[in-house]
PDB file of C-alpha atoms and ligand atoms in Angstrom:
ATOM      1  CA  MET A   1      -7.606   4.041 -21.685  1.00  0.00           C
ATOM      2  CA  ILE A   2     -10.568   3.408 -19.926  1.00  0.00           C
ATOM      3  CA  ALA A   3      -9.439   0.731 -16.809  1.00  0.00           C
ATOM      4  CA  VAL A   4     -11.634  -2.249 -15.863  1.00  0.00           C
ATOM      5  CA  VAL A   5     -12.312  -1.945 -12.453  1.00  0.00           C
ATOM      6  CA  PRO A   6     -12.076  -5.246 -10.463  1.00  0.00           C
ATOM      7  CA  PRO A   7     -14.536  -6.514  -8.426  1.00  0.00           C
ATOM      8  CA  TRP A   8     -13.751  -5.420  -4.375  1.00  0.00           C
ATOM      9  CA  ASN A   9     -16.142  -7.872  -2.712  1.00  0.00           C
ATOM     10  CA  SER A  10     -17.343  -8.065   0.906  1.00  0.00           C
ATOM     11  CA  PRO A  11     -15.069 -10.016   2.167  1.00  0.00           C
ATOM     12  CA  PRO A  12     -17.283 -14.074   3.647  1.00  0.00           C
ATOM     13  CA  LEU A  13     -17.899 -13.639   7.497  1.00  0.00           C
ATOM     14  CA  ASP A  14     -16.048 -17.040   7.808  1.00  0.00           C
ATOM     15  CA  LEU A  15     -12.737 -15.124   6.770  1.00  0.00           C
ATOM     16  CA  THR A  16      -9.280 -16.674   6.344  1.00  0.00           C
ATOM     17  CA  LEU A  17      -6.046 -15.932   5.591  1.00  0.00           C
ATOM     18  CA  ASP A  18      -4.329 -19.460   4.567  1.00  0.00           C
ATOM     19  CA  LEU A  19      -0.310 -19.558   3.768  1.00  0.00           C
ATOM     20  CA  GLY A  20       0.467 -17.473  -0.100  1.00  0.00           C
ATOM     21  CA  GLU A  21      -2.399 -15.795   0.112  1.00  0.00           C
ATOM     22  CA  ILE A  22      -2.621 -11.834   0.132  1.00  0.00           C
ATOM     23  CA  HIS A  23      -5.341 -10.306   1.046  1.00  0.00           C
ATOM     24  CA  VAL A  24      -5.885  -6.022  -0.108  1.00  0.00           C
ATOM     25  CA  TRP A  25      -8.754  -4.299   1.790  1.00  0.00           C
ATOM     26  CA  ARG A  26      -9.891  -1.346   0.192  1.00  0.00           C
ATOM     27  CA  VAL A  27     -10.813   1.916   2.544  1.00  0.00           C
ATOM     28  CA  SER A  28     -12.717   5.020   2.089  1.00  0.00           C
ATOM     29  CA  LEU A  29     -11.707   7.091   4.370  1.00  0.00           C
ATOM     30  CA  ALA A  30     -14.195   9.146   3.840  1.00  0.00           C
ATOM     31  CA  GLN A  31     -16.481   7.481   6.662  1.00  0.00           C
ATOM     32  CA  THR A  32     -19.256   9.146   8.817  1.00  0.00           C
ATOM     33  CA  GLU A  33     -18.730  11.294  12.614  1.00  0.00           C
ATOM     34  CA  SER A  34     -19.901   7.813  14.253  1.00  0.00           C
ATOM     35  CA  CYS A  35     -17.348   5.335  12.738  1.00  0.00           C
ATOM     36  CA  LEU A  36     -14.779   7.754  13.332  1.00  0.00           C
ATOM     37  CA  GLN A  37     -15.946   8.275  17.183  1.00  0.00           C
ATOM     38  CA  SER A  38     -16.287   4.805  17.241  1.00  0.00           C
ATOM     39  CA  LEU A  39     -12.344   4.203  15.993  1.00  0.00           C
ATOM     40  CA  GLN A  40     -10.788   6.778  17.100  1.00  0.00           C
ATOM     41  CA  GLU A  41     -12.145   5.212  20.597  1.00  0.00           C
ATOM     42  CA  THR A  42      -9.137   2.128  18.733  1.00  0.00           C
ATOM     43  CA  LEU A  43      -6.111   3.904  18.548  1.00  0.00           C
ATOM     44  CA  SER A  44      -3.012   4.583  21.471  1.00  0.00           C
ATOM     45  CA  THR A  45      -2.214   7.255  22.709  1.00  0.00           C
ATOM     46  CA  ASP A  46       0.835   7.421  20.630  1.00  0.00           C
ATOM     47  CA  GLU A  47      -1.516   7.668  17.798  1.00  0.00           C
ATOM     48  CA  ARG A  48      -4.113   9.995  19.161  1.00  0.00           C
ATOM     49  CA  THR A  49      -1.714  12.516  19.585  1.00  0.00           C
ATOM     50  CA  LYS A  50       0.196  12.124  16.019  1.00  0.00           C
ATOM     51  CA  ALA A  51      -3.471  12.806  14.775  1.00  0.00           C
ATOM     52  CA  GLU A  52      -4.323  15.429  16.874  1.00  0.00           C
ATOM     53  CA  ALA A  53      -0.827  16.753  15.427  1.00  0.00           C
ATOM     54  CA  PHE A  54      -1.712  17.047  11.641  1.00  0.00           C
ATOM     55  CA  HIS A  55      -2.840  20.343  10.371  1.00  0.00           C
ATOM     56  CA  PHE A  56      -6.333  20.352   9.074  1.00  0.00           C
ATOM     57  CA  PRO A  57      -9.187  18.473   9.762  1.00  0.00           C
ATOM     58  CA  LYS A  58      -9.472  15.905   6.682  1.00  0.00           C
ATOM     59  CA  GLY A  59      -6.151  15.112   7.030  1.00  0.00           C
ATOM     60  CA  ARG A  60      -6.533  14.579  11.241  1.00  0.00           C
ATOM     61  CA  SER A  61      -9.787  12.593  10.572  1.00  0.00           C
ATOM     62  CA  GLN A  62      -7.975  10.333   6.928  1.00  0.00           C
ATOM     63  CA  PHE A  63      -5.269   9.063   9.690  1.00  0.00           C
ATOM     64  CA  ILE A  64      -7.874   8.301  12.396  1.00  0.00           C
ATOM     65  CA  VAL A  65      -9.956   5.960   9.839  1.00  0.00           C
ATOM     66  CA  SER A  66      -7.084   4.511   7.777  1.00  0.00           C
ATOM     67  CA  ARG A  67      -5.387   3.357  11.045  1.00  0.00           C
ATOM     68  CA  GLY A  68      -8.462   2.288  13.044  1.00  0.00           C
ATOM     69  CA  ALA A  69      -9.529   0.225   9.742  1.00  0.00           C
ATOM     70  CA  LEU A  70      -6.151  -1.530   9.938  1.00  0.00           C
ATOM     71  CA  ARG A  71      -7.012  -1.864  13.525  1.00  0.00           C
ATOM     72  CA  ALA A  72     -10.578  -3.455  12.969  1.00  0.00           C
ATOM     73  CA  ILE A  73      -9.109  -5.625  10.304  1.00  0.00           C
ATOM     74  CA  LEU A  74      -6.128  -6.829  11.789  1.00  0.00           C
ATOM     75  CA  SER A  75      -8.192  -7.546  14.856  1.00  0.00           C
ATOM     76  CA  ARG A  76     -10.515  -9.658  12.748  1.00  0.00           C
ATOM     77  CA  TYR A  77      -8.051 -12.037  11.451  1.00  0.00           C
ATOM     78  CA  LEU A  78      -6.575 -12.625  15.021  1.00  0.00           C
ATOM     79  CA  ASN A  79      -9.202 -12.155  17.307  1.00  0.00           C
ATOM     80  CA  ILE A  80      -8.278  -9.836  19.697  1.00  0.00           C
ATOM     81  CA  ASN A  81      -9.753  -6.644  20.302  1.00  0.00           C
ATOM     82  CA  SER A  82      -8.324  -3.877  17.927  1.00  0.00           C
ATOM     83  CA  HIS A  83      -7.589  -1.534  20.514  1.00  0.00           C
ATOM     84  CA  ILE A  84      -5.498  -3.573  22.424  1.00  0.00           C
ATOM     85  CA  LEU A  85      -3.009  -4.432  19.670  1.00  0.00           C
ATOM     86  CA  ARG A  86       0.830  -2.713  19.546  1.00  0.00           C
ATOM     87  CA  PHE A  87       2.641  -1.800  16.708  1.00  0.00           C
ATOM     88  CA  ASP A  88       6.559  -1.627  16.557  1.00  0.00           C
ATOM     89  CA  TYR A  89       8.326   0.539  14.140  1.00  0.00           C
ATOM     90  CA  ASN A  90      11.389  -0.646  11.695  1.00  0.00           C
ATOM     91  CA  PRO A  91      14.446   2.707  11.719  1.00  0.00           C
ATOM     92  CA  TYR A  92      12.488   3.296   8.634  1.00  0.00           C
ATOM     93  CA  GLY A  93       8.883   4.137  10.275  1.00  0.00           C
ATOM     94  CA  LYS A  94       7.231   0.700   8.813  1.00  0.00           C
ATOM     95  CA  PRO A  95       4.924  -0.302  11.510  1.00  0.00           C
ATOM     96  CA  SER A  96       4.394  -3.906  11.920  1.00  0.00           C
ATOM     97  CA  LEU A  97       2.628  -6.173  14.908  1.00  0.00           C
ATOM     98  CA  ILE A  98       4.463  -7.020  18.060  1.00  0.00           C
ATOM     99  CA  ALA A  99       5.717 -10.287  17.933  1.00  0.00           C
ATOM    100  CA  ALA A 100       3.314 -11.434  20.936  1.00  0.00           C
ATOM    101  CA  GLN A 101       0.527 -10.589  18.935  1.00  0.00           C
ATOM    102  CA  GLY A 102       1.951 -12.752  15.761  1.00  0.00           C
ATOM    103  CA  GLY A 103       4.375 -10.019  14.361  1.00  0.00           C
ATOM    104  CA  ASN A 104       6.160 -13.214  12.991  1.00  0.00           C
ATOM    105  CA  THR A 105       3.474 -14.308  11.462  1.00  0.00           C
ATOM    106  CA  LEU A 106       0.754 -12.124   9.947  1.00  0.00           C
ATOM    107  CA  ARG A 107       2.714  -8.553   7.974  1.00  0.00           C
ATOM    108  CA  PHE A 108       0.511  -5.745   6.789  1.00  0.00           C
ATOM    109  CA  ASN A 109       1.548  -2.589   4.741  1.00  0.00           C
ATOM    110  CA  VAL A 110      -0.798   0.317   4.128  1.00  0.00           C
ATOM    111  CA  SER A 111      -0.852   2.988   1.600  1.00  0.00           C
ATOM    112  CA  HIS A 112      -3.630   5.842   1.027  1.00  0.00           C
ATOM    113  CA  SER A 113      -4.219   8.959  -1.111  1.00  0.00           C
ATOM    114  CA  GLY A 114      -7.258  10.776  -2.387  1.00  0.00           C
ATOM    115  CA  GLY A 115      -9.262   9.070  -0.121  1.00  0.00           C
ATOM    116  CA  ILE A 116      -8.700   5.745  -0.251  1.00  0.00           C
ATOM    117  CA  ALA A 117      -6.347   3.801   2.180  1.00  0.00           C
ATOM    118  CA  LEU A 118      -5.153  -0.180   0.654  1.00  0.00           C
ATOM    119  CA  ILE A 119      -4.248  -2.350   3.237  1.00  0.00           C
ATOM    120  CA  ALA A 120      -2.383  -5.668   2.331  1.00  0.00           C
ATOM    121  CA  ILE A 121      -1.799  -8.333   4.449  1.00  0.00           C
ATOM    122  CA  THR A 122      -0.076 -11.693   4.173  1.00  0.00           C
ATOM    123  CA  LYS A 123       1.520 -14.289   6.711  1.00  0.00           C
ATOM    124  CA  ASN A 124       5.217 -14.883   6.446  1.00  0.00           C
ATOM    125  CA  ARG A 125       6.458 -12.899   3.872  1.00  0.00           C
ATOM    126  CA  ASP A 126       7.345  -9.493   3.672  1.00  0.00           C
ATOM    127  CA  ILE A 127       4.682  -6.876   1.605  1.00  0.00           C
ATOM    128  CA  GLY A 128       4.340  -3.602   0.817  1.00  0.00           C
ATOM    129  CA  VAL A 129       1.709  -2.072  -0.770  1.00  0.00           C
ATOM    130  CA  ASP A 130       1.358   1.948  -2.655  1.00  0.00           C
ATOM    131  CA  ILE A 131      -1.743   3.931  -3.974  1.00  0.00           C
ATOM    132  CA  GLU A 132      -2.010   6.990  -6.888  1.00  0.00           C
ATOM    133  CA  GLY A 133      -4.182   9.033  -8.302  1.00  0.00           C
ATOM    134  CA  ILE A 134      -3.341   9.326 -11.873  1.00  0.00           C
ATOM    135  CA  ASN A 135      -2.789  13.025 -12.152  1.00  0.00           C
ATOM    136  CA  THR A 136      -2.576  14.062 -15.811  1.00  0.00           C
ATOM    137  CA  ASN A 137      -0.958  17.722 -14.983  1.00  0.00           C
ATOM    138  CA  PHE A 138       1.561  16.407 -13.129  1.00  0.00           C
ATOM    139  CA  PRO A 139       5.377  16.958 -14.950  1.00  0.00           C
ATOM    140  CA  CYS A 140       5.544  13.753 -15.062  1.00  0.00           C
ATOM    141  CA  LEU A 141       8.803  13.187 -17.715  1.00  0.00           C
ATOM    142  CA  GLU A 142      10.805  15.750 -15.643  1.00  0.00           C
ATOM    143  CA  ILE A 143      10.097  13.939 -12.134  1.00  0.00           C
ATOM    144  CA  ALA A 144      10.816  10.375 -13.875  1.00  0.00           C
ATOM    145  CA  LYS A 145      14.492  12.272 -15.193  1.00  0.00           C
ATOM    146  CA  ASN A 146      15.081  12.713 -11.512  1.00  0.00           C
ATOM    147  CA  PHE A 147      13.614   9.412 -10.266  1.00  0.00           C
ATOM    148  CA  PHE A 148      13.205   6.638 -12.724  1.00  0.00           C
ATOM    149  CA  SER A 149      15.712   4.389 -13.847  1.00  0.00           C
ATOM    150  CA  PRO A 150      17.141   4.581 -17.355  1.00  0.00           C
ATOM    151  CA  LEU A 151      15.120   1.965 -18.505  1.00  0.00           C
ATOM    152  CA  GLU A 152      11.835   2.969 -17.376  1.00  0.00           C
ATOM    153  CA  ASN A 153      13.026   6.532 -18.618  1.00  0.00           C
ATOM    154  CA  SER A 154      13.460   4.768 -21.984  1.00  0.00           C
ATOM    155  CA  VAL A 155      10.018   3.159 -21.899  1.00  0.00           C
ATOM    156  CA  LEU A 156       8.163   6.133 -20.774  1.00  0.00           C
ATOM    157  CA  LEU A 157       9.441   8.042 -23.686  1.00  0.00           C
ATOM    158  CA  SER A 158       8.745   5.263 -25.830  1.00  0.00           C
ATOM    159  CA  LEU A 159       4.580   5.873 -25.187  1.00  0.00           C
ATOM    160  CA  PRO A 160       1.960   7.830 -27.155  1.00  0.00           C
ATOM    161  CA  GLU A 161       2.096  11.518 -24.901  1.00  0.00           C
ATOM    162  CA  HIS A 162      -1.576  10.124 -23.758  1.00  0.00           C
ATOM    163  CA  LEU A 163      -0.525   6.820 -22.298  1.00  0.00           C
ATOM    164  CA  GLN A 164       2.194   8.586 -20.145  1.00  0.00           C
ATOM    165  CA  PRO A 165       0.501   9.947 -17.128  1.00  0.00           C
ATOM    166  CA  ARG A 166      -0.825   6.012 -16.280  1.00  0.00           C
ATOM    167  CA  ALA A 167       2.602   4.663 -17.346  1.00  0.00           C
ATOM    168  CA  PHE A 168       4.409   7.156 -15.441  1.00  0.00           C
ATOM    169  CA  PHE A 169       2.370   6.282 -12.336  1.00  0.00           C
ATOM    170  CA  THR A 170       1.723   2.746 -12.398  1.00  0.00           C
ATOM    171  CA  CYS A 171       5.392   2.536 -12.603  1.00  0.00           C
ATOM    172  CA  TRP A 172       5.576   4.896  -9.137  1.00  0.00           C
ATOM    173  CA  THR A 173       3.102   2.887  -7.645  1.00  0.00           C
ATOM    174  CA  ARG A 174       5.312  -0.014  -8.652  1.00  0.00           C
ATOM    175  CA  LYS A 175       8.777   1.531  -7.312  1.00  0.00           C
ATOM    176  CA  GLU A 176       7.481   2.112  -3.887  1.00  0.00           C
ATOM    177  CA  ALA A 177       5.602  -0.633  -3.257  1.00  0.00           C
ATOM    178  CA  TYR A 178       8.738  -2.298  -3.870  1.00  0.00           C
ATOM    179  CA  ILE A 179      10.604  -0.294  -0.994  1.00  0.00           C
ATOM    180  CA  LYS A 180       8.171  -0.780   1.422  1.00  0.00           C
ATOM    181  CA  ALA A 181       8.131  -4.076   0.829  1.00  0.00           C
ATOM    182  CA  VAL A 182      11.531  -4.625   1.609  1.00  0.00           C
ATOM    183  CA  GLY A 183      10.959  -1.623   4.518  1.00  0.00           C
ATOM    184  CA  LYS A 184      13.974   0.473   3.569  1.00  0.00           C
ATOM    185  CA  GLY A 185      11.164   3.482   2.301  1.00  0.00           C
ATOM    186  CA  LEU A 186      13.346   6.252  -0.319  1.00  0.00           C
ATOM    187  CA  SER A 187      16.458   5.651   1.627  1.00  0.00           C
ATOM    188  CA  ILE A 188      16.626   3.393  -1.408  1.00  0.00           C
ATOM    189  CA  PRO A 189      17.582   5.087  -4.421  1.00  0.00           C
ATOM    190  CA  LEU A 190      14.867   4.990  -7.201  1.00  0.00           C
ATOM    191  CA  ASN A 191      16.593   4.658  -9.916  1.00  0.00           C
ATOM    192  CA  GLN A 192      18.904   1.744  -8.548  1.00  0.00           C
ATOM    193  CA  PHE A 193      16.109  -0.818  -9.991  1.00  0.00           C
ATOM    194  CA  ASP A 194      13.612  -1.235 -12.813  1.00  0.00           C
ATOM    195  CA  VAL A 195       9.425  -2.367 -12.914  1.00  0.00           C
ATOM    196  CA  SER A 196       7.486  -3.027 -15.542  1.00  0.00           C
ATOM    197  CA  LEU A 197       5.564   0.227 -17.048  1.00  0.00           C
ATOM    198  CA  ALA A 198       4.459  -0.452 -20.749  1.00  0.00           C
ATOM    199  CA  PRO A 199       0.470  -0.180 -21.065  1.00  0.00           C
ATOM    200  CA  GLY A 200      -0.750  -3.820 -20.389  1.00  0.00           C
ATOM    201  CA  GLU A 201       2.437  -5.486 -19.330  1.00  0.00           C
ATOM    202  CA  PRO A 202       2.289  -7.686 -16.628  1.00  0.00           C
ATOM    203  CA  ALA A 203       3.323  -5.997 -13.079  1.00  0.00           C
ATOM    204  CA  ALA A 204       7.382  -7.296 -12.468  1.00  0.00           C
ATOM    205  CA  LEU A 205      10.528  -6.346 -10.978  1.00  0.00           C
ATOM    206  CA  LEU A 206      12.803  -6.180 -13.366  1.00  0.00           C
ATOM    207  CA  ASN A 207      16.220  -5.839 -12.264  1.00  0.00           C
ATOM    208  CA  VAL A 208      17.840  -4.336  -9.271  1.00  0.00           C
ATOM    209  CA  GLU A 209      21.739  -2.691  -9.873  1.00  0.00           C
ATOM    210  CA  ASP A 210      24.097  -4.959  -8.790  1.00  0.00           C
ATOM    211  CA  ASN A 211      21.943  -7.687  -6.672  1.00  0.00           C
ATOM    212  CA  PRO A 212      21.188 -10.330  -9.727  1.00  0.00           C
ATOM    213  CA  GLU A 213      19.700 -12.154  -7.260  1.00  0.00           C
ATOM    214  CA  GLU A 214      16.926 -10.025  -6.031  1.00  0.00           C
ATOM    215  CA  ALA A 215      14.446  -9.595  -8.829  1.00  0.00           C
ATOM    216  CA  SER A 216      12.916 -13.277  -8.527  1.00  0.00           C
ATOM    217  CA  ARG A 217      13.026 -12.784  -4.873  1.00  0.00           C
ATOM    218  CA  TRP A 218       9.866 -11.018  -4.877  1.00  0.00           C
ATOM    219  CA  SER A 219       6.490 -10.966  -7.380  1.00  0.00           C
ATOM    220  CA  LEU A 220       4.802  -7.372  -7.993  1.00  0.00           C
ATOM    221  CA  MET A 221       0.542  -7.737  -8.984  1.00  0.00           C
ATOM    222  CA  GLU A 222      -1.009  -4.548 -10.092  1.00  0.00           C
ATOM    223  CA  LEU A 223      -4.722  -3.242  -8.429  1.00  0.00           C
ATOM    224  CA  ILE A 224      -7.186  -0.890  -9.815  1.00  0.00           C
ATOM    225  CA  PRO A 225      -8.678   0.386  -6.858  1.00  0.00           C
ATOM    226  CA  SER A 226     -10.356   3.477  -9.215  1.00  0.00           C
ATOM    227  CA  PRO A 227     -10.466   4.033 -13.054  1.00  0.00           C
ATOM    228  CA  ASP A 228      -8.929   7.014 -11.908  1.00  0.00           C
ATOM    229  CA  MET A 229      -5.764   5.495  -9.469  1.00  0.00           C
ATOM    230  CA  VAL A 230      -3.575   3.179  -9.679  1.00  0.00           C
ATOM    231  CA  ALA A 231      -1.733   0.687  -7.455  1.00  0.00           C
ATOM    232  CA  ALA A 232       0.797  -2.211  -6.861  1.00  0.00           C
ATOM    233  CA  VAL A 233       1.756  -4.668  -4.119  1.00  0.00           C
ATOM    234  CA  ALA A 234       5.130  -6.389  -3.675  1.00  0.00           C
ATOM    235  CA  VAL A 235       5.382  -9.763  -1.833  1.00  0.00           C
ATOM    236  CA  ALA A 236       8.304 -11.805  -1.181  1.00  0.00           C
ATOM    237  CA  GLY A 237       8.393 -15.110  -3.027  1.00  0.00           C
ATOM    238  CA  ASP A 238       5.547 -16.861  -5.730  1.00  0.00           C
ATOM    239  CA  CYS A 239       3.486 -14.447  -6.786  1.00  0.00           C
ATOM    240  CA  SER A 240      -0.261 -16.348  -5.195  1.00  0.00           C
ATOM    241  CA  LYS A 241      -3.955 -15.823  -4.411  1.00  0.00           C
ATOM    242  CA  LEU A 242      -4.850 -12.360  -4.345  1.00  0.00           C
ATOM    243  CA  TYR A 243      -8.047 -11.375  -2.615  1.00  0.00           C
ATOM    244  CA  CYS A 244      -9.636  -7.473  -3.021  1.00  0.00           C
ATOM    245  CA  TRP A 245     -12.184  -6.729  -0.051  1.00  0.00           C
ATOM    246  CA  GLN A 246     -14.255  -3.597   0.790  1.00  0.00           C
ATOM    247  CA  TRP A 247     -14.232  -2.659   3.819  1.00  0.00           C
ATOM    248  CA  THR A 248     -16.890  -1.771   5.000  1.00  0.00           C
ATOM    249  CA  GLY A 249     -16.820   0.359   8.417  1.00  0.00           C
ATOM    250  CA  GLU A 250     -19.161  -2.450  10.014  1.00  0.00           C
ATOM    251  CA  PHE A 251     -17.021  -4.295  12.498  1.00  0.00           C
TER     252      PHE A 251
HETATM  253  C1  COA B 301       7.498   5.256   2.831  1.00  0.00           C
HETATM  254  C2  COA B 301       7.382   5.955   1.969  1.00  0.00           C
HETATM  255  C3  COA B 301       7.579   5.351   1.523  1.00  0.00           C
HETATM  256  C4  COA B 301       6.155   6.325   2.376  1.00  0.00           C
HETATM  257  O1  COA B 301       4.902   6.924   0.720  1.00  0.00           O
HETATM  258  P1  COA B 301       4.034   7.532   1.045  1.00  0.00           P
HETATM  259  O2  COA B 301       3.730   7.707  -0.746  1.00  0.00           O
HETATM  260  O3  COA B 301       4.230   9.084   1.482  1.00  0.00           O
HETATM  261  O4  COA B 301       3.312   6.876   1.591  1.00  0.00           O
HETATM  262  P2  COA B 301       1.966   6.187   1.834  1.00  0.00           P
HETATM  263  O5  COA B 301       0.462   6.866   1.782  1.00  0.00           O
HETATM  264  O6  COA B 301       2.314   5.326   0.218  1.00  0.00           O
HETATM  265  O7  COA B 301       1.977   4.814   2.885  1.00  0.00           O
HETATM  266  C5  COA B 301       2.290   5.346   3.781  1.00  0.00           C
HETATM  267  C6  COA B 301       2.097   4.576   5.440  1.00  0.00           C
HETATM  268  O8  COA B 301       3.133   3.258   4.709  1.00  0.00           O
HETATM  269  C7  COA B 301       3.503   2.833   6.533  1.00  0.00           C
HETATM  270  N1  COA B 301       5.024   3.374   6.568  1.00  0.00           N
HETATM  271  C8  COA B 301       5.690   3.828   7.009  1.00  0.00           C
HETATM  272  N2  COA B 301       7.107   3.826   6.688  1.00  0.00           N
HETATM  273  C9  COA B 301       7.281   2.892   5.856  1.00  0.00           C
HETATM  274  C10 COA B 301       8.252   1.983   5.161  1.00  0.00           C
HETATM  275  N3  COA B 301      10.024   2.688   5.843  1.00  0.00           N
HETATM  276  N4  COA B 301       8.478   1.251   4.842  1.00  0.00           N
HETATM  277  C11 COA B 301       7.242   0.685   5.044  1.00  0.00           C
HETATM  278  N5  COA B 301       5.880   1.534   4.816  1.00  0.00           N
HETATM  279  C12 COA B 301       6.066   2.699   5.350  1.00  0.00           C
HETATM  280  C13 COA B 301       2.927   3.503   7.020  1.00  0.00           C
HETATM  281  O9  COA B 301       1.709   2.636   7.125  1.00  0.00           O
HETATM  282  C14 COA B 301       2.433   4.578   6.910  1.00  0.00           C
HETATM  283  O10 COA B 301       0.873   4.868   7.338  1.00  0.00           O
HETATM  284  P3  COA B 301       0.708   6.058   8.205  1.00  0.00           P
HETATM  285  O11 COA B 301       1.262   6.844   8.013  1.00  0.00           O
HETATM  286  O12 COA B 301      -0.955   5.909   8.116  1.00  0.00           O
HETATM  287  O13 COA B 301       1.240   5.065   9.177  1.00  0.00           O
HETATM  288  C15 COA B 301       7.982   7.338   2.964  1.00  0.00           C
HETATM  289  O14 COA B 301       7.394   7.589   4.192  1.00  0.00           O
HETATM  290  C16 COA B 301       9.192   6.887   3.439  1.00  0.00           C
HETATM  291  O15 COA B 301      10.433   6.550   2.797  1.00  0.00           O
HETATM  292  N6  COA B 301       9.700   6.760   4.380  1.00  0.00           N
HETATM  293  C17 COA B 301      11.350   6.763   4.905  1.00  0.00           C
HETATM  294  C18 COA B 301      11.360   7.802   6.386  1.00  0.00           C
HETATM  295  C19 COA B 301      12.546   7.503   6.812  1.00  0.00           C
HETATM  296  O16 COA B 301      13.317   7.024   6.169  1.00  0.00           O
HETATM  297  N7  COA B 301      12.567   7.495   7.376  1.00  0.00           N
HETATM  298  C20 COA B 301      13.862   7.399   8.786  1.00  0.00           C
HETATM  299  C21 COA B 301      14.087   7.846   9.903  1.00  0.00           C
HETATM  300  S1  COA B 301      13.577   9.239   9.731  1.00  0.00           S
END
């Protein structure tokens, strides 16, 4: 199947984030040396230490771009210099802005894969995002057997073989976006809730084991960051206005 890539537009100069809107920024992690340098200068001491701990230069520079772009983007909404921003982390590692800098209002989540980061932002609602490259050589059925729910496994197995890799990664991103929105990461057993995954079926959290109310509390949306990648964003509440922006590295 050839995916249609929706436009990832440059944002307007007078960018605003209204209540009920979701903004997702696509960031290329391959930036020029001078951009990398500028972004690095905005990082906190602990972020620089984390960057230094990467074994390979590529991992180091991708972390710097991802975190630096996050700071640059958040600072644009908050009108605060990006190097001043401070993050808190929940017990599972999910970063958020400190309360004094709008952490209770402006919520975000980040995912990176294959040279692209997605940064999802909203107000007053928990949010999670996940991006994955579609690897056609991946042992999808084997991994699904261990991590997907019985319903998801039966849908995956019912598909023609050539559609299984995309459906697998679509399912994976929807599941990860949900657990990242909740903020508890992989401590939530992946096989204890169902998401949609069949081609053409809208993204949805269908059912959460032992918690019949939970599925209706969340909306899931599909994103197409590039023809060979899939992504999803999960947000508490109704599916509202989604805007996709391309980060140009210019601020
Ligand atoms: C969150 C998690 C699912 C991310 O998985 P992934 O697919 O490898 O990575 P992604 O690229 O999609 O996301 C990474 C980003 O998610 C964010 N993140 C980290 N922990 C998170 C969490 N619990 N919930 C939501 N987002 C989280 C961070 O911004 C991170 O980016 P950074 O490392 O550049 O800061 C996985 O790392 C996880 O389960 N972590 C929880 C670990 C835990 O339970 N720790 C307990 C303390 S030991």
